CSV table of C-alpha atoms and ligand atoms in Angstrom, one decimal:
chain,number,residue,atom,x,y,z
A,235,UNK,CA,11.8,3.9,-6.8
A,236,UNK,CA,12.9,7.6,-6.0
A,237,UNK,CA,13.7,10.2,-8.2
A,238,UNK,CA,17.7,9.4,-6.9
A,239,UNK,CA,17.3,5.6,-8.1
A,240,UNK,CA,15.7,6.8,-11.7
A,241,UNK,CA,17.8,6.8,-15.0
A,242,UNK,CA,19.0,9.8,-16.1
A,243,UNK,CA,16.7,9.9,-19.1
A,244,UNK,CA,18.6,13.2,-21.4
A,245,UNK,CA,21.2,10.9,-23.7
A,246,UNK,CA,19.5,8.3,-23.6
A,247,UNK,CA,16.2,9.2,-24.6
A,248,UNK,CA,16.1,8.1,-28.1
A,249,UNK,CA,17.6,5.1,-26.8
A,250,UNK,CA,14.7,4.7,-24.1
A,251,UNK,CA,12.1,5.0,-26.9
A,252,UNK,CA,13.1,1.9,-28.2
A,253,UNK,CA,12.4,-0.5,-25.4
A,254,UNK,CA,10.2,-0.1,-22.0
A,255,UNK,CA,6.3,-1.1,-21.5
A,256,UNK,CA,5.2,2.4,-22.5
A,257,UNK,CA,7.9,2.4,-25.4
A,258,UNK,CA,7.0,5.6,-27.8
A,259,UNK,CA,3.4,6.8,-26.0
A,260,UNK,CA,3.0,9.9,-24.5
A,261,UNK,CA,1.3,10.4,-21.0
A,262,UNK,CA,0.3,13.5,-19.3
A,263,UNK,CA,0.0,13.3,-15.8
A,264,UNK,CA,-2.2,15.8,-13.7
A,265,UNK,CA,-1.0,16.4,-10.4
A,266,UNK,CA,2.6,15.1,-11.2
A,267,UNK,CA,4.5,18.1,-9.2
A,268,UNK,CA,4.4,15.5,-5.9
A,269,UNK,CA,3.3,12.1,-4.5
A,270,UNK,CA,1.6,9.3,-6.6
A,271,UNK,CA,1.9,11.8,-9.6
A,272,UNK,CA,5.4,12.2,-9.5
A,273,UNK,CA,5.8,8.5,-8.7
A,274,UNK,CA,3.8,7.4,-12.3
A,275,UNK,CA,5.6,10.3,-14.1
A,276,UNK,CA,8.9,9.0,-13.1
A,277,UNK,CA,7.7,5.3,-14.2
A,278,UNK,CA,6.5,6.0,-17.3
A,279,UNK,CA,9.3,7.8,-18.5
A,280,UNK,CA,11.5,4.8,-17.5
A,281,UNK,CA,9.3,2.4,-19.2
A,282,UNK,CA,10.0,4.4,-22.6
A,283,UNK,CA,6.9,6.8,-22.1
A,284,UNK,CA,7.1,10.9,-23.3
A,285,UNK,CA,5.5,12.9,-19.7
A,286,UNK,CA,4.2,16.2,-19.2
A,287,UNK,CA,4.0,16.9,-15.8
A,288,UNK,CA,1.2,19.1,-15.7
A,289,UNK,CA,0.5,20.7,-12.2
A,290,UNK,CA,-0.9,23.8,-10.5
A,291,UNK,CA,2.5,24.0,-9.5
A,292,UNK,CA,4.6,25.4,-12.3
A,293,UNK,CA,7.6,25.4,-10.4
A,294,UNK,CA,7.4,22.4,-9.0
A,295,UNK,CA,5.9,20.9,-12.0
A,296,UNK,CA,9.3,21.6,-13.9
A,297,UNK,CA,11.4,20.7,-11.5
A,298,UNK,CA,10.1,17.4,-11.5
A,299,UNK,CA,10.3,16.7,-15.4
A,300,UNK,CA,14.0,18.3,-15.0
A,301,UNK,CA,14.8,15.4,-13.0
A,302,UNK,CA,13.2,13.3,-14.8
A,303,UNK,CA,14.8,14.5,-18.4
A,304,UNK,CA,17.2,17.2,-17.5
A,305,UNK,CA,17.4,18.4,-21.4
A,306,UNK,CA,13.5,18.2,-21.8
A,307,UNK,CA,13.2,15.9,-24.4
A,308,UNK,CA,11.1,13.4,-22.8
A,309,UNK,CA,9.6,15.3,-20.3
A,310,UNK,CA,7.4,18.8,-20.3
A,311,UNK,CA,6.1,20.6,-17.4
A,312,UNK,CA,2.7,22.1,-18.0
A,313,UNK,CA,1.4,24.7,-15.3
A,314,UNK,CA,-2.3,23.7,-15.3
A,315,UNK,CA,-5.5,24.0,-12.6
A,316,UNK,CA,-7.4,21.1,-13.6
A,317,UNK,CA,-10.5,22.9,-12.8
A,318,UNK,CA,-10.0,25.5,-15.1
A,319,UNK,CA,-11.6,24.7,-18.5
A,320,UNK,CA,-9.0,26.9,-20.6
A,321,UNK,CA,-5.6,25.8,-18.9
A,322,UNK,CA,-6.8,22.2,-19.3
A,323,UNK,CA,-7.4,23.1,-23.4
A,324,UNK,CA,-4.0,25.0,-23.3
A,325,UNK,CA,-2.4,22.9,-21.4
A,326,UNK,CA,-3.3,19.1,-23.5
A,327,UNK,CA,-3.0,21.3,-26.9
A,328,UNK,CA,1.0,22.5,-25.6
A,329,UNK,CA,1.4,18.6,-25.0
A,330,UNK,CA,0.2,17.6,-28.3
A,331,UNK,CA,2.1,20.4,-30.2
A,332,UNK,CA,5.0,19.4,-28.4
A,333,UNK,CA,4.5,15.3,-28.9
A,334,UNK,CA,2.6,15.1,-31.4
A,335,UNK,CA,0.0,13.0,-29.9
A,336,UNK,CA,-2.0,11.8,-26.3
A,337,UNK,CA,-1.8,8.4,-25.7
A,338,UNK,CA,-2.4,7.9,-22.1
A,339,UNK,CA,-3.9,10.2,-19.4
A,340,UNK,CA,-3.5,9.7,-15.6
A,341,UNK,CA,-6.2,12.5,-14.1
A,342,UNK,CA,-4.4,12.1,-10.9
A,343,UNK,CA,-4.6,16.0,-9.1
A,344,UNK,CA,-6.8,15.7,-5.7
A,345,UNK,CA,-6.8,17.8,-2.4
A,346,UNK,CA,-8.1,16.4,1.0
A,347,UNK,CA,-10.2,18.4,3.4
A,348,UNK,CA,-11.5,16.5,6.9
A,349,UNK,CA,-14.7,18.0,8.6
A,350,UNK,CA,-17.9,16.2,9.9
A,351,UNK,CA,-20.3,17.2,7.4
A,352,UNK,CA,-22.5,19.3,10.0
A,353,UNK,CA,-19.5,21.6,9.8
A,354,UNK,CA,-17.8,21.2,6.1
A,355,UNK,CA,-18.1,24.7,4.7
A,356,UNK,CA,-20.1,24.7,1.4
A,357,UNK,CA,-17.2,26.7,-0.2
A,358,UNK,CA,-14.6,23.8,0.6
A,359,UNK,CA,-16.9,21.0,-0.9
A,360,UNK,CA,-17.2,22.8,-3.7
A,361,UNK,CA,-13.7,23.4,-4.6
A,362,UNK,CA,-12.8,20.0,-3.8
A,363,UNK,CA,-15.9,18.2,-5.6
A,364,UNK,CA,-14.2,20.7,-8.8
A,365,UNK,CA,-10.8,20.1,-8.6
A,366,UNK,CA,-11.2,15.9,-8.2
A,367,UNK,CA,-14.5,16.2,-11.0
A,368,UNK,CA,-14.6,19.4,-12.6
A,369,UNK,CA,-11.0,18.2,-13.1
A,370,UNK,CA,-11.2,14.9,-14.3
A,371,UNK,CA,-13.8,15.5,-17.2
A,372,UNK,CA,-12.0,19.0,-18.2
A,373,UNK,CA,-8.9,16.7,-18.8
A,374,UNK,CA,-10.9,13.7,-20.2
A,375,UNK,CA,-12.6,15.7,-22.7
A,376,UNK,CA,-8.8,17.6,-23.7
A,377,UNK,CA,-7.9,13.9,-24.0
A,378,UNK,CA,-10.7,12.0,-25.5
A,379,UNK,CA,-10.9,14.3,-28.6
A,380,UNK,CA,-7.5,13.7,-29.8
A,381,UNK,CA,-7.8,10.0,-29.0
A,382,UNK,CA,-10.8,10.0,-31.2
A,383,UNK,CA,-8.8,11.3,-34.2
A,384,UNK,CA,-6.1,8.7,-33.5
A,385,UNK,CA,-8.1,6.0,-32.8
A,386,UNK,CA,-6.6,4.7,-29.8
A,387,UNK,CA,-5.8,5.9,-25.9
A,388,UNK,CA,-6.3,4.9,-22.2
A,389,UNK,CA,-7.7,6.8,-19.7
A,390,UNK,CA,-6.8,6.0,-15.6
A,391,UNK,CA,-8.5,8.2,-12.8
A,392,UNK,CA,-6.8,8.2,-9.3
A,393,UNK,CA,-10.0,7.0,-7.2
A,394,UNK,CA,-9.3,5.7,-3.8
A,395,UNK,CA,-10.4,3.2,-1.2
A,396,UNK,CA,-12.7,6.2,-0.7
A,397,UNK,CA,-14.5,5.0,-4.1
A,398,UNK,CA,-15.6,2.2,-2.3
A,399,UNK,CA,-15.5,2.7,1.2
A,400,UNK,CA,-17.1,5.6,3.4
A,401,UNK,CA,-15.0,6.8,6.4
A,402,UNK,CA,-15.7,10.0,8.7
A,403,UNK,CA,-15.0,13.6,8.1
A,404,UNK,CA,-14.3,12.9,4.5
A,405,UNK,CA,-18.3,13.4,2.9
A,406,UNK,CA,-16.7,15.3,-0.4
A,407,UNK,CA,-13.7,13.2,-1.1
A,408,UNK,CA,-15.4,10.4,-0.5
A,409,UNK,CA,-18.3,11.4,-2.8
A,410,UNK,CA,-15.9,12.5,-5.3
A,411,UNK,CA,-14.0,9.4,-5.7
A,412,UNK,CA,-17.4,7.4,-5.8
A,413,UNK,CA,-18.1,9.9,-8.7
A,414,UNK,CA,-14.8,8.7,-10.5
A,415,UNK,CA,-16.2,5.3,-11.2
A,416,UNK,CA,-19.1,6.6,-12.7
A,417,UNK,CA,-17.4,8.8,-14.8
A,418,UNK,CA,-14.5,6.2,-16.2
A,419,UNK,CA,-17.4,3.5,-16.8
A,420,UNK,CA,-19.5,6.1,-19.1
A,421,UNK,CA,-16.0,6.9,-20.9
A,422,UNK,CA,-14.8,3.1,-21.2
A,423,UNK,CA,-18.6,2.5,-23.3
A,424,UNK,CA,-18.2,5.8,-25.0
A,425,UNK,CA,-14.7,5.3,-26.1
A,426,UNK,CA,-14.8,1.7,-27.2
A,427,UNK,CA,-15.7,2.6,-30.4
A,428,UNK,CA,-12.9,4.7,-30.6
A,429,UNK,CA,-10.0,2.4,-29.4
A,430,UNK,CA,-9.9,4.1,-25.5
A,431,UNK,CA,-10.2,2.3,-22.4
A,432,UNK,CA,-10.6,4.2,-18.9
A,433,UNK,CA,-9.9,2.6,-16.0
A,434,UNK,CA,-9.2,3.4,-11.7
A,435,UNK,CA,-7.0,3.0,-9.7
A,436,UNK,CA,-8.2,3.3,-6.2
A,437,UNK,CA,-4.9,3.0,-3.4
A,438,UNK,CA,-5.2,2.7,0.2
A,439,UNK,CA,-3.6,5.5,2.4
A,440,UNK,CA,0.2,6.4,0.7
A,441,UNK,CA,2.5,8.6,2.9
A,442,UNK,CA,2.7,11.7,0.2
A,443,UNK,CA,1.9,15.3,1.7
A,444,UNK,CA,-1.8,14.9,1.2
A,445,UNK,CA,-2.1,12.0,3.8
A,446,UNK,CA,0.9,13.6,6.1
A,447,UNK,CA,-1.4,17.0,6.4
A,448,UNK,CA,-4.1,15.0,7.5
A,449,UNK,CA,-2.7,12.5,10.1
A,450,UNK,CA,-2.8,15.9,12.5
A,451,UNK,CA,-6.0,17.3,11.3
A,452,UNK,CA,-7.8,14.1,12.4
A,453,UNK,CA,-5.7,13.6,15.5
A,454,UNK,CA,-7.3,17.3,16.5
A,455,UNK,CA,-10.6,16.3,15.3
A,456,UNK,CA,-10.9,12.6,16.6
A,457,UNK,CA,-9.6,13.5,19.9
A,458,UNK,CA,-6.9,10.9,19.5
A,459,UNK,CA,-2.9,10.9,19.1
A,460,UNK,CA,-1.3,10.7,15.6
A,461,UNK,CA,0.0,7.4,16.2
A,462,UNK,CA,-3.3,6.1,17.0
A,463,UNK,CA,-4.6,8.0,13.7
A,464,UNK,CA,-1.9,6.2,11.9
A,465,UNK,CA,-2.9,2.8,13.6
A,466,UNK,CA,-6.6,3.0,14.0
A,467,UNK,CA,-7.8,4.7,11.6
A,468,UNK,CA,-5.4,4.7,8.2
A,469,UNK,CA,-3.8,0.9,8.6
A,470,UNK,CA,-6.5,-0.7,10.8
A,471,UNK,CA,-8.1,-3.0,7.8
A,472,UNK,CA,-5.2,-3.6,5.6
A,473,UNK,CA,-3.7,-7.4,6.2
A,474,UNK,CA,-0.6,-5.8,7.2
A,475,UNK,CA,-0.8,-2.7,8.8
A,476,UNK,CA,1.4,-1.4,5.8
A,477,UNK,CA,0.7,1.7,4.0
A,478,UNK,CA,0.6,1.5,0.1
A,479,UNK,CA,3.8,3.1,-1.0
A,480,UNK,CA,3.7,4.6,-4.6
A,481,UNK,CA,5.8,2.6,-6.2
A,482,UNK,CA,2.6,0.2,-6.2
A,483,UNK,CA,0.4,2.6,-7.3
A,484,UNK,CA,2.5,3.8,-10.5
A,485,UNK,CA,2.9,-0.3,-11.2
A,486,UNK,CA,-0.9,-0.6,-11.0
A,487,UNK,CA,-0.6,2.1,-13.4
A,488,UNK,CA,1.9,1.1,-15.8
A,489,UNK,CA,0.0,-2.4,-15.6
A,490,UNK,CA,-3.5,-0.6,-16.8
A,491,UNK,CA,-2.0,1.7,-19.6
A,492,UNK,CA,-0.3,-1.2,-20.9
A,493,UNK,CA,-2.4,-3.6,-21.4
A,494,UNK,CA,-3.5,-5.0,-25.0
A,495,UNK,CA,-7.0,-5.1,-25.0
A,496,UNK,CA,-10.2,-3.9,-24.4
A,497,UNK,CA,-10.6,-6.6,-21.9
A,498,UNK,CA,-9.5,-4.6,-19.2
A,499,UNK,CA,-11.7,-1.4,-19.2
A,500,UNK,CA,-15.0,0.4,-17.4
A,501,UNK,CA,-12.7,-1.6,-13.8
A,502,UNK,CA,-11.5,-0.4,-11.1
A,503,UNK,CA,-8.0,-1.7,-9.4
A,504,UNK,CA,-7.8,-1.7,-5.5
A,505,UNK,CA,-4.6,-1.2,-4.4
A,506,UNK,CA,-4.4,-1.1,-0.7
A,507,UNK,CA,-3.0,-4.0,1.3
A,508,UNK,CA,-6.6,-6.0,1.7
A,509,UNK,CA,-7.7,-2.4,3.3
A,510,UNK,CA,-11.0,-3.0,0.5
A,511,UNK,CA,-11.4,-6.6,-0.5
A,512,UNK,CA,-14.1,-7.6,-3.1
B,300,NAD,P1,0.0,15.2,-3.2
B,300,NAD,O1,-0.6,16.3,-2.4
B,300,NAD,O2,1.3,14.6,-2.9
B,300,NAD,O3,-0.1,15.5,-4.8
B,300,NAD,C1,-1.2,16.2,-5.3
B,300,NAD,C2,-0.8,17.1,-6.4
B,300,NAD,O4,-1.9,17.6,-7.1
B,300,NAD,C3,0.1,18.3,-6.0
B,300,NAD,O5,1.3,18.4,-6.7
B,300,NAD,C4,-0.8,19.5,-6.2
B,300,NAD,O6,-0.1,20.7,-6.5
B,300,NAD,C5,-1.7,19.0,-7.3
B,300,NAD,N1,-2.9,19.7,-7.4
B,300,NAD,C6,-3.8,20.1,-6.5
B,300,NAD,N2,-4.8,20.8,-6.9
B,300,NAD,C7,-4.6,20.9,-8.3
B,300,NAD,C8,-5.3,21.5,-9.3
B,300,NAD,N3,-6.4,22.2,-9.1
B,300,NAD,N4,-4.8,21.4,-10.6
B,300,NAD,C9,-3.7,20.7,-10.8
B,300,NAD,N5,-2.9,20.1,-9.9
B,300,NAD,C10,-3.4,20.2,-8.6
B,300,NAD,O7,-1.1,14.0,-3.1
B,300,NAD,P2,-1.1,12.5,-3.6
B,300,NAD,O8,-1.3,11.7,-2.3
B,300,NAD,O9,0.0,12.1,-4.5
B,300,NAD,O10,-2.5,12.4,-4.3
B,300,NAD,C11,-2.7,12.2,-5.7
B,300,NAD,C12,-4.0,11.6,-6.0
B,300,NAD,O11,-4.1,10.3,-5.4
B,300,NAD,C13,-5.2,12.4,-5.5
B,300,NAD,O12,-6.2,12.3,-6.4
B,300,NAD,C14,-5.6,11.7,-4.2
B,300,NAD,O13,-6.9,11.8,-3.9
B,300,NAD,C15,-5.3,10.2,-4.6
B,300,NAD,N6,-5.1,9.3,-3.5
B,300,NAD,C16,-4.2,9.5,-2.6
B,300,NAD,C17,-4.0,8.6,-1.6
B,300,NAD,C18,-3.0,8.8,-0.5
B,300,NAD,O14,-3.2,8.1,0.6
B,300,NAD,N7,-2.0,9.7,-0.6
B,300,NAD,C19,-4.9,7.5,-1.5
B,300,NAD,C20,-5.8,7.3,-2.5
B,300,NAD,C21,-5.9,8.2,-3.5
């Protein structure tokens, strides 16, 4: 689903509370100015769910929950550098002020940078190792102490194949989305006790900006044409040779946020055409 295909959610948002598979919970989506982000924002807020779009992109970010709920009942943008530990506190206090409570959060924001790691400036690991880490226990911790207090939430980190899989050039992603699982399994036992479950969702490659920057940057690095980058090195190991789209990654997501039970927690979902089978 595109933005074009969604509702228009304004009049019909006290309408769209009452129905939907997130009917009446509130999410807040990091890195929801673009891509996958977007994607789940959009399909939460169709399935009855409150957003804040919260993004490094402020612009963006409201642009995005404009189109989604053009009077802004339903949807907030929140200008927020998940690796900044006071915009992450401002930015999940503004979304409970503004909703009243946390229900679900997608820690979603994420860069990519491709060097072998011989070369891979120690600058550039760090900031990415902060914005996919630093970032998703800033925003767990925001999350996980209102949840507390209301007894119940759901936690779902955007890992990858990546948290499963190695592949060239990518040594901080890669160790980063590893980290993911480790960090959603110590919050799934910690948070039992307290009604939360924290789960990931790791997709295969998905044509948003992140993966269309790189299919050129490894085409210069691997000596080989785009196409073959495309063929030989994104879609080689799916069943298909079909990229994940993220309509299937926001269903994965609306699948884990609503299920019923603790059953389903501490997991991670692959999403990725039989790229990673296990
Ligand atoms: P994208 O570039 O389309 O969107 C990423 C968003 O994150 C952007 O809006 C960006 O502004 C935001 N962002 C970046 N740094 C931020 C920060 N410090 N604070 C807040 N927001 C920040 O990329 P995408 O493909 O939609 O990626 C979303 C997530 O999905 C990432 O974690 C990525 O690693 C993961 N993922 C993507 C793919 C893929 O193939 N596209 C596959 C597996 C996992």
């Amino acid at each position: 689903m595109n933005l074009q295909h969604k509702l228009v959610l304004g009049d019909a948002a006290a309408a769209a509370t009452r129905w939907g598979r997130l009917a009446g919970k509130v999410a807040l989506i990091t890195g929801a100015a673009s891509g996958i982000g977007k994607e789940i924002a959009c399909v939460f807020a169709e399935e009855g769910a409150s957003v804040a779009v919260a993004d490094l992109d402020g612009e963006l970010a409201q642009s995005a929950a404009s189109q989604i709920d053009p009077l802004g009942r339903r949807a907030l943008a929140v200008k927020m550098d998940v690796s900044n530990e006071e915009q992450v506190e401002a930015g999940m206090a503004c979304v409970v002020d503004s909703f009243g409570r946390i229900d679900i959060l997608i820690s979603n924001a994420g860069v990519q940078m491709v060097a072998p790691v011989t070369e891979f400036e120690f600058a550039k690991w760090k900031k990415l190792l902060s914005i996919h880490l630093d970032g998703a226990f800033l925003a767990s911790r925001a999350a996980l102490r209102h949840m507390y207090r209301q007894n119940s939430g759901t936690i779902i980190y955007m890992g990858s194949v990546h948290s499963k899989e190695g592949s060239p050039l990518k040594a901080p992603y890669v160790t980063a989305k590893h980290g993911l699982i480790g960090l959603a399994k110590v919050v799934a036992k910690e948070g039992a006790a307290h009604g939360v479950r924290a789960n990931v969702i790791c997709p295969g490659f998905v044509r948003t900006p992140l993966v269309e920057k790189q299919i050129p940057e490894q085409a210069r690095e691997l000596r080989i044409s785009e196409a073959d980058v495309v063929k030989t090195v994104m879609l080689k190991e799916t069943v298909d040779g079909e990229f994940t789209s993220v309509e299937d990654v926001a269903e994965a997501a609306v699948f884990l946020a609503a299920f019923p039970s603790n059953a389903l927690t501490g997991q991670s979902l692959v999403v990725s055409h039989g790229w990673s089978m296990q």
